[in-house]
Short mmCIF file of C-alpha atoms and ligand atoms in Angstrom, two decimals:
data_model
loop_
_atom_site.label_atom_id
_atom_site.label_comp_id
_atom_site.label_asym_id
_atom_site.label_seq_id
_atom_site.Cartn_x
_atom_site.Cartn_y
_atom_site.Cartn_z
CA MET P 1 0.00 0.00 0.00
CA THR P 2 1.10 3.58 -0.55
CA SER P 3 1.43 6.13 2.26
CA GLU P 4 -1.62 7.92 0.86
CA GLU P 5 -3.78 4.78 1.01
CA ILE P 6 -2.64 3.91 4.54
CA ARG P 7 -3.42 7.43 5.80
CA ALA P 8 -6.88 7.34 4.21
CA LEU P 9 -7.80 3.96 5.75
CA THR P 10 -6.51 5.04 9.16
CA GLN P 11 -8.48 8.26 9.08
CA GLN P 12 -11.64 6.42 8.12
CA TYR P 13 -11.47 3.47 10.54
CA ILE P 14 -9.28 4.28 13.57
CA MET P 15 -10.62 6.52 16.33
CA PRO P 16 -9.07 9.96 15.95
CA THR P 17 -7.37 9.98 19.37
CA TYR P 18 -3.88 10.87 18.10
CA GLY P 19 -2.67 14.08 16.49
CA ARG P 20 -0.49 12.22 14.01
CA PHE P 21 2.35 13.59 11.90
CA PRO P 22 1.63 12.94 8.20
CA VAL P 23 4.28 10.21 7.92
CA VAL P 24 3.76 6.47 7.37
CA ILE P 25 6.55 4.26 8.71
CA ASP P 26 7.09 0.92 7.05
CA ARG P 27 10.42 -0.43 8.31
CA GLY P 28 13.59 0.47 10.12
CA GLU P 29 17.28 -0.25 10.49
CA GLY P 30 19.43 0.93 13.39
CA ALA P 31 18.12 4.40 14.25
CA ARG P 32 16.76 5.05 10.75
CA LEU P 33 13.18 4.60 9.59
CA TYR P 34 11.70 4.37 6.08
CA THR P 35 8.33 5.14 4.50
CA PRO P 36 6.71 2.65 2.07
CA GLU P 37 8.15 4.86 -0.72
CA GLY P 38 11.67 4.55 0.76
CA ARG P 39 12.11 8.04 2.26
CA GLU P 40 14.55 7.94 5.18
CA TYR P 41 14.12 9.51 8.64
CA VAL P 42 16.64 9.66 11.46
CA ASP P 43 14.85 8.59 14.64
CA PHE P 44 15.34 10.64 17.83
CA THR P 45 12.12 9.18 19.35
CA SER P 46 12.28 5.33 19.66
CA GLY P 47 8.48 5.15 19.36
CA ILE P 48 8.21 7.05 22.59
CA GLY P 49 11.22 5.68 24.43
CA VAL P 50 10.37 2.08 23.49
CA ASN P 51 12.73 0.87 20.74
CA ASP P 52 15.90 1.03 22.84
CA LEU P 53 17.66 -1.49 20.55
CA GLY P 54 16.62 0.41 17.43
CA TYR P 55 15.22 -1.47 14.44
CA GLY P 56 16.28 -4.78 12.97
CA TYR P 57 18.45 -5.73 15.97
CA GLN P 58 19.30 -9.31 15.06
CA PRO P 59 19.47 -10.96 18.54
CA TRP P 60 16.05 -9.45 19.35
CA ILE P 61 14.54 -10.79 16.11
CA ASP P 62 16.08 -14.22 16.70
CA ALA P 63 14.84 -14.48 20.30
CA ILE P 64 11.31 -13.44 19.37
CA SER P 65 11.18 -15.80 16.40
CA ALA P 66 12.47 -18.74 18.42
CA GLN P 67 10.05 -18.11 21.28
CA ALA P 68 7.08 -17.59 18.90
CA LYS P 69 7.86 -21.00 17.39
CA LYS P 70 7.89 -22.65 20.83
CA LEU P 71 5.06 -20.90 22.70
CA GLY P 72 3.35 -17.58 22.03
CA HIS P 73 1.11 -17.40 25.09
CA ILE P 74 0.01 -19.41 28.08
CA SER P 75 -1.95 -18.17 31.07
CA ASN P 76 -0.33 -17.22 34.35
CA LEU P 77 -1.93 -20.32 35.86
CA PHE P 78 1.20 -22.06 34.52
CA TYR P 79 4.94 -21.40 34.78
CA THR P 80 7.20 -20.33 31.89
CA GLU P 81 10.97 -19.99 31.62
CA PRO P 82 11.35 -16.56 29.94
CA SER P 83 9.36 -14.69 32.63
CA ALA P 84 11.08 -16.58 35.47
CA LYS P 85 14.55 -15.71 34.11
CA LEU P 86 13.57 -12.10 33.44
CA ALA P 87 12.16 -11.69 36.95
CA GLU P 88 15.42 -12.95 38.48
CA ILE P 89 17.55 -10.57 36.37
CA LEU P 90 15.36 -7.53 37.10
CA CYS P 91 15.32 -8.23 40.85
CA LYS P 92 19.08 -8.82 41.02
CA ARG P 93 19.93 -5.73 38.96
CA SER P 94 17.51 -3.43 40.82
CA GLY P 95 17.91 -4.85 44.33
CA MET P 96 14.13 -5.36 44.53
CA SER P 97 12.49 -8.53 45.86
CA ASP P 98 9.79 -9.47 43.40
CA VAL P 99 8.02 -8.40 40.25
CA PHE P 100 4.52 -8.35 38.73
CA PHE P 101 4.38 -8.35 34.92
CA ALA P 102 1.74 -6.36 33.05
CA ASN P 103 1.47 -4.87 29.56
CA GLY P 104 1.55 -1.06 29.57
CA GLY P 105 2.65 1.82 31.75
CA GLY P 106 -0.77 2.97 32.88
CA GLU P 107 -1.72 -0.58 33.77
CA ALA P 108 1.48 -1.05 35.79
CA ASN P 109 0.78 2.17 37.68
CA GLU P 110 -2.76 0.95 38.47
CA GLY P 111 -1.18 -2.10 40.08
CA LEU P 112 1.33 0.08 41.91
CA ILE P 113 -1.52 2.13 43.40
CA LYS P 114 -3.32 -1.07 44.45
CA LEU P 115 -0.11 -2.35 46.04
CA ALA P 116 0.37 0.86 48.05
CA ARG P 117 -3.22 0.93 49.29
CA LYS P 118 -3.21 -2.76 50.21
CA TYR P 119 0.12 -2.40 52.05
CA SER P 120 -1.35 0.40 54.13
CA PHE P 121 -4.67 -1.41 54.65
CA ASP P 122 -2.85 -4.50 55.94
CA ARG P 123 -0.91 -2.45 58.49
CA TYR P 124 -3.21 0.41 59.42
CA GLY P 125 -6.72 -0.50 58.22
CA LYS P 126 -9.09 1.83 56.37
CA GLY P 127 -8.74 5.59 55.95
CA ARG P 128 -5.10 5.71 54.93
CA ALA P 129 -5.31 5.48 51.16
CA THR P 130 -4.27 8.89 49.84
CA ILE P 131 -1.35 9.09 47.45
CA ILE P 132 0.56 12.33 46.94
CA SER P 133 1.84 12.84 43.40
CA LEU P 134 3.64 15.80 41.86
CA LYS P 135 2.29 18.66 39.79
CA ASN P 136 3.20 18.38 36.13
CA SER P 137 3.57 14.59 36.40
CA PHE P 138 2.19 11.98 34.01
CA HIS P 139 1.15 8.48 35.12
CA GLY P 140 -1.23 7.14 32.47
CA ARG P 141 -4.63 7.24 30.78
CA THR P 142 -6.83 4.97 32.89
CA ILE P 143 -9.46 6.63 35.09
CA THR P 144 -7.24 6.22 38.17
CA THR P 145 -3.88 7.07 36.63
CA LEU P 146 -5.38 10.18 35.00
CA LYS P 147 -6.30 11.28 38.50
CA ALA P 148 -2.81 10.35 39.77
CA THR P 149 -1.44 12.64 37.04
CA GLY P 150 -0.81 16.07 38.57
CA GLN P 151 -2.08 18.17 35.66
CA GLU P 152 -5.58 19.66 35.71
CA VAL P 153 -6.02 19.27 31.93
CA PHE P 154 -6.20 15.50 32.45
CA HIS P 155 -9.03 15.76 35.01
CA ASN P 156 -11.81 16.44 32.51
CA TYR P 157 -14.71 14.69 30.75
CA PHE P 158 -14.44 11.24 32.34
CA PHE P 159 -16.01 11.90 35.75
CA PRO P 160 -16.20 10.53 38.32
CA PHE P 161 -12.46 9.95 38.81
CA THR P 162 -10.95 7.76 41.51
CA GLU P 163 -10.59 9.59 44.82
CA GLY P 164 -7.53 9.73 47.01
CA PHE P 165 -4.90 11.85 45.26
CA ARG P 166 -3.31 15.14 46.27
CA TYR P 167 -0.63 17.09 44.43
CA ALA P 168 2.55 18.80 45.57
CA ASP P 169 4.97 21.04 43.69
CA ALA P 170 8.07 19.20 42.50
CA ASN P 171 11.33 19.97 44.33
CA ASP P 172 9.48 21.64 47.22
CA MET P 173 9.28 19.87 50.58
CA ASP P 174 7.11 22.66 52.03
CA SER P 175 4.51 22.04 49.35
CA LEU P 176 4.62 18.32 50.12
CA ASN P 177 4.26 18.88 53.86
CA ALA P 178 1.31 21.20 53.19
CA VAL P 179 -0.69 18.33 51.63
CA ALA P 180 0.55 15.62 54.02
CA GLY P 181 -1.83 14.09 56.56
CA GLU P 182 -2.86 10.99 58.53
CA ASP P 183 -4.67 9.65 55.46
CA VAL P 184 -1.52 9.41 53.29
CA CYS P 185 -0.07 6.00 52.37
CA ALA P 186 2.41 6.81 49.61
CA VAL P 187 4.17 9.37 47.43
CA LEU P 188 4.40 8.75 43.69
CA VAL P 189 7.05 10.48 41.55
CA GLU P 190 8.85 10.35 38.21
CA LEU P 191 12.54 11.11 38.89
CA VAL P 192 12.68 12.87 35.53
CA GLN P 193 9.23 14.12 34.56
CA GLY P 194 8.91 12.93 30.97
CA GLU P 195 5.67 14.11 29.38
CA GLY P 196 5.84 17.17 31.64
CA GLY P 197 8.93 18.44 29.82
CA VAL P 198 12.02 16.33 30.76
CA LEU P 199 12.42 17.89 34.19
CA PRO P 200 14.77 16.00 36.54
CA LEU P 201 13.99 16.16 40.28
CA ASP P 202 16.73 17.66 42.49
CA ARG P 203 18.89 15.16 44.29
CA GLU P 204 18.48 16.82 47.72
CA TYR P 205 14.71 16.88 47.29
CA VAL P 206 14.58 13.17 46.44
CA HIS P 207 16.72 12.37 49.50
CA ALA P 208 14.50 14.49 51.79
CA LEU P 209 11.41 12.86 50.30
CA SER P 210 12.83 9.39 50.80
CA ALA P 211 13.65 10.15 54.47
CA LEU P 212 10.15 11.53 55.11
CA CYS P 213 8.54 8.48 53.51
CA ALA P 214 10.63 6.16 55.70
CA ALA P 215 9.79 8.16 58.85
CA ARG P 216 6.02 8.06 58.22
CA ASP P 217 5.87 4.61 56.63
CA TRP P 218 4.63 6.08 53.36
CA LEU P 219 5.68 4.01 50.39
CA LEU P 220 8.06 5.77 48.02
CA LEU P 221 6.68 4.86 44.60
CA VAL P 222 8.77 5.67 41.53
CA ASP P 223 7.22 5.66 38.06
CA GLU P 224 10.14 4.54 35.86
CA VAL P 225 7.93 3.85 32.85
CA GLN P 226 9.92 6.36 30.81
CA THR P 227 13.16 6.71 32.82
CA GLY P 228 13.72 2.95 33.29
CA VAL P 229 15.59 0.32 31.27
CA GLY P 230 18.78 2.23 30.55
CA ARG P 231 17.20 5.41 29.19
CA THR P 232 18.98 7.64 31.72
CA GLY P 233 22.31 5.79 31.66
CA THR P 234 21.64 3.43 34.57
CA LEU P 235 19.25 0.48 34.41
CA PHE P 236 16.81 2.51 36.54
CA ALA P 237 17.04 6.23 37.26
CA PHE P 238 16.75 5.69 41.05
CA GLN P 239 20.16 4.00 40.93
CA GLN P 240 21.85 7.35 40.22
CA TYR P 241 19.79 9.28 42.78
CA GLY P 242 21.08 7.16 45.68
CA VAL P 243 17.64 6.30 47.07
CA THR P 244 15.75 3.00 47.11
CA PRO P 245 12.05 3.05 46.21
CA ASP P 246 9.61 0.74 47.97
CA ALA P 247 8.16 -0.09 44.58
CA LEU P 248 8.65 1.10 41.02
CA THR P 249 7.04 0.59 37.64
CA PHE P 250 8.69 0.06 34.26
CA ALA P 251 7.26 -0.30 30.75
CA LYS P 252 8.22 1.51 27.53
CA GLY P 253 11.72 0.16 26.79
CA ILE P 254 11.55 -3.10 28.74
CA ALA P 255 11.04 -5.44 25.76
CA GLY P 256 12.62 -3.29 23.02
CA GLY P 257 9.35 -2.78 21.14
CA LEU P 258 6.93 -5.48 22.29
CA PRO P 259 4.24 -4.64 24.89
CA MET P 260 5.33 -5.37 28.45
CA SER P 261 5.43 -3.55 31.77
CA GLY P 262 5.64 -4.36 35.43
CA ILE P 263 6.03 -3.49 39.07
CA LEU P 264 9.18 -4.17 41.07
CA ALA P 265 8.66 -4.16 44.83
CA ASN P 266 11.05 -4.37 47.78
CA GLU P 267 11.07 -6.78 50.70
CA LYS P 268 8.62 -4.63 52.69
CA CYS P 269 5.98 -5.05 49.99
CA ARG P 270 6.58 -8.74 49.29
CA ASP P 271 3.37 -10.77 49.45
CA VAL P 272 1.14 -7.67 49.78
CA LEU P 273 -0.64 -8.79 46.62
CA GLY P 274 -1.50 -12.48 47.05
CA PRO P 275 -3.46 -15.00 44.93
CA GLY P 276 -6.58 -13.42 43.41
CA MET P 277 -5.57 -9.88 44.40
CA HIS P 278 -4.22 -8.80 41.03
CA ALA P 279 -3.94 -10.32 37.57
CA THR P 280 -3.76 -9.60 33.85
CA THR P 281 -4.34 -12.06 30.99
CA PHE P 282 -1.37 -11.10 28.84
CA GLY P 283 1.10 -10.40 31.68
CA ALA P 284 4.51 -12.13 31.45
CA ASN P 285 3.86 -13.06 27.81
CA PRO P 286 6.72 -15.43 26.84
CA VAL P 287 7.50 -13.66 23.53
CA SER P 288 7.68 -10.27 25.24
CA ALA P 289 9.75 -11.80 28.04
CA ALA P 290 12.16 -13.38 25.52
CA ALA P 291 12.56 -9.95 23.88
CA ALA P 292 13.13 -8.36 27.30
CA LEU P 293 15.88 -10.90 28.05
CA VAL P 294 17.75 -9.67 24.95
CA VAL P 295 17.36 -6.09 26.18
CA GLN P 296 18.80 -7.08 29.59
CA ASP P 297 21.61 -8.97 27.91
CA THR P 298 22.49 -5.93 25.79
CA LEU P 299 22.27 -3.28 28.53
CA ASN P 300 25.48 -4.22 30.39
CA ASP P 301 27.64 -1.66 32.26
CA GLU P 302 29.74 -0.86 29.20
CA PHE P 303 26.62 -0.23 27.10
CA LEU P 304 25.11 2.00 29.80
CA ALA P 305 28.33 4.03 30.02
CA GLU P 306 27.98 4.61 26.26
CA VAL P 307 24.41 5.86 26.77
CA VAL P 308 25.77 8.52 29.15
CA LYS P 309 28.45 9.53 26.63
CA LYS P 310 26.02 9.67 23.72
CA GLY P 311 23.62 11.81 25.77
CA ALA P 312 26.42 14.24 26.64
CA TYR P 313 27.56 14.36 22.99
CA LEU P 314 24.06 15.13 21.70
CA ARG P 315 23.45 17.84 24.31
CA GLU P 316 26.83 19.52 23.73
CA SER P 317 26.40 19.35 19.96
CA ILE P 318 22.88 20.82 20.07
CA GLU P 319 24.00 23.67 22.32
CA ALA P 320 27.03 24.27 20.08
CA LEU P 321 24.74 24.74 17.05
CA GLY P 322 23.57 27.97 18.72
CA LEU P 323 20.13 27.77 17.05
CA PRO P 324 17.97 30.85 17.63
CA CYS P 325 14.90 28.77 18.64
CA PHE P 326 16.66 26.64 21.28
CA GLY P 327 17.74 27.46 24.84
CA ALA P 328 19.59 25.14 27.21
CA THR P 329 19.30 21.34 27.18
CA ARG P 330 18.52 19.20 30.23
CA GLY P 331 17.92 15.57 31.14
CA LEU P 332 19.80 12.38 31.97
CA GLY P 333 21.48 9.99 29.54
CA LEU P 334 19.49 9.70 26.31
CA MET P 335 16.40 11.35 27.83
CA ILE P 336 16.96 14.89 26.62
CA GLY P 337 14.85 18.04 26.86
CA ILE P 338 15.54 21.27 24.97
CA ALA P 339 14.08 24.60 26.08
CA VAL P 340 12.32 26.45 23.25
CA ASN P 341 12.85 30.21 23.24
CA ASP P 342 10.02 32.74 23.43
CA GLY P 343 8.44 33.43 20.09
CA TYR P 344 8.92 29.86 18.83
CA SER P 345 6.46 26.94 18.98
CA ASN P 346 7.74 23.46 19.84
CA LYS P 347 4.99 21.85 17.70
CA GLU P 348 6.01 23.91 14.70
CA ILE P 349 9.70 23.07 15.22
CA ALA P 350 8.81 19.36 15.43
CA ASN P 351 6.83 19.58 12.19
CA ARG P 352 9.67 21.31 10.36
CA LEU P 353 12.27 18.80 11.58
CA ILE P 354 10.06 15.89 10.59
CA ASP P 355 9.46 17.48 7.16
CA ASN P 356 13.23 17.51 6.76
CA GLY P 357 13.82 13.91 7.85
CA LEU P 358 14.38 13.97 11.63
CA LEU P 359 11.79 12.50 14.01
CA VAL P 360 11.58 14.35 17.34
CA LEU P 361 9.06 14.69 20.19
CA THR P 362 7.71 17.57 22.23
CA ALA P 363 7.09 17.59 25.99
CA GLY P 364 5.64 20.45 27.98
CA ALA P 365 6.66 23.62 26.15
CA GLY P 366 10.00 22.17 24.98
CA MET P 367 11.46 19.54 22.70
CA ARG P 368 12.12 15.98 23.82
CA LEU P 369 14.64 13.55 22.34
CA LEU P 370 14.56 9.81 23.15
CA PRO P 371 16.81 8.21 20.51
CA PRO P 372 17.31 4.45 20.37
CA LEU P 373 20.03 3.61 22.93
CA VAL P 374 22.00 1.87 20.15
CA ILE P 375 22.17 5.03 18.01
CA THR P 376 25.58 5.48 16.34
CA LYS P 377 27.71 8.62 16.11
CA GLU P 378 27.02 8.74 12.35
CA GLU P 379 23.27 8.65 12.96
CA MET P 380 23.47 11.34 15.66
CA ASP P 381 25.55 13.53 13.31
CA LYS P 382 23.04 13.01 10.51
CA GLY P 383 20.23 14.14 12.86
CA LEU P 384 22.27 17.14 14.03
CA ALA P 385 22.93 18.17 10.42
CA ILE P 386 19.17 18.10 9.71
CA MET P 387 18.61 20.23 12.83
CA LYS P 388 21.19 22.75 11.69
CA ARG P 389 19.90 22.90 8.11
CA THR P 390 16.27 23.26 9.25
CA LEU P 391 16.53 25.65 12.16
CA VAL P 392 19.36 28.14 11.49
C1 PLP U 401 4.21 6.68 28.97
C2 PLP U 401 4.08 6.82 30.42
C3 PLP U 401 3.02 6.22 31.13
C4 PLP U 401 1.88 5.50 30.42
O1 PLP U 401 2.31 4.35 29.77
P1 PLP U 401 1.33 3.60 28.73
O2 PLP U 401 2.13 2.41 28.31
O3 PLP U 401 1.05 4.56 27.62
O4 PLP U 401 0.11 3.23 29.49
C5 PLP U 401 3.03 6.31 32.50
N1 PLP U 401 4.00 6.97 33.16
C6 PLP U 401 5.03 7.55 32.52
C7 PLP U 401 6.09 8.24 33.31
C8 PLP U 401 5.09 7.51 31.13
O5 PLP U 401 6.10 8.11 30.49
#
């Protein structure tokens, strides 16, 4: 089919929930993508932080193919090897005790919220179910995770929302203390707010927050759906903040492009969710788990050190271009935000870059770059050249 035909069918038959760019993607190689007509794009998006191994990564293809031949799905009423191995690796590398596998970020956060409320119910009984989240956060699109999201624009149309959330300003312990109370059971944060604009939390704030949570037996919940799986240069972002969450969620990059997510919980939360308490039909899918094992195999210390270097190279190079529309860059590893100067629109900049062959994302009022973690120097330079040519 041609790009034109694919766009027409999509517009007729798929619900119009996405403001799509007018580009049809057919295939990819490394960090480059191609339309059905063969036009090339350099990818600084990875889906949205999903395709950490890029496109056409041979070990990933081989593992998926082999697992699909053996067993594509079986219910969680039975045991399978890929999910068992993956669980062990994730627990050992994160220092957590056990894992629950789900399919998407919002769904994992739903489970995380259930875990926090059940933990508190077991210890303290009813009336201690409130979760504090941060303003400008993003936690998902379900009725509950919309409410957990600390942005008023998400609290529309779908009433009634789940009760039991209050919001504090990021990096402000006074704001947090102002909404604290006897009814609180947990605090939920992204260590780098992704959708909100690539805004890293301050180290001192995260340490103060962690100490307060420990003192009041509030669970420290970290949403690593976007920051996790090597994106920031460590397997999880909490590992470079020097704090230990009670539970965290991961999703986007975990299986390199197949749907998978999960919750990792520490010893304190072990066995809070018992048989019949939580479940999902597709969770721990063996093909997704086999793909995730390749991701874990690839993301060794040497690879993660490269992610840090590539992130620094991209940020320095972008700032060195001195483009009139861009201010400073921020972020961690290959999760990069760029401030957009007054008088310029991030949406318009994204459209122009995409027109010229470079896929980028926006977040908040700025730009957001989430390139495949395997991106090469040549591919980064190609993307930078498009930026320069388009935006001088
Ligand atoms: C993307 C994202 C989600 C939602 O994940 P879905 O897979 O779209 O449900 C939740 N939290 C954060 C931090 C995210 O970046």
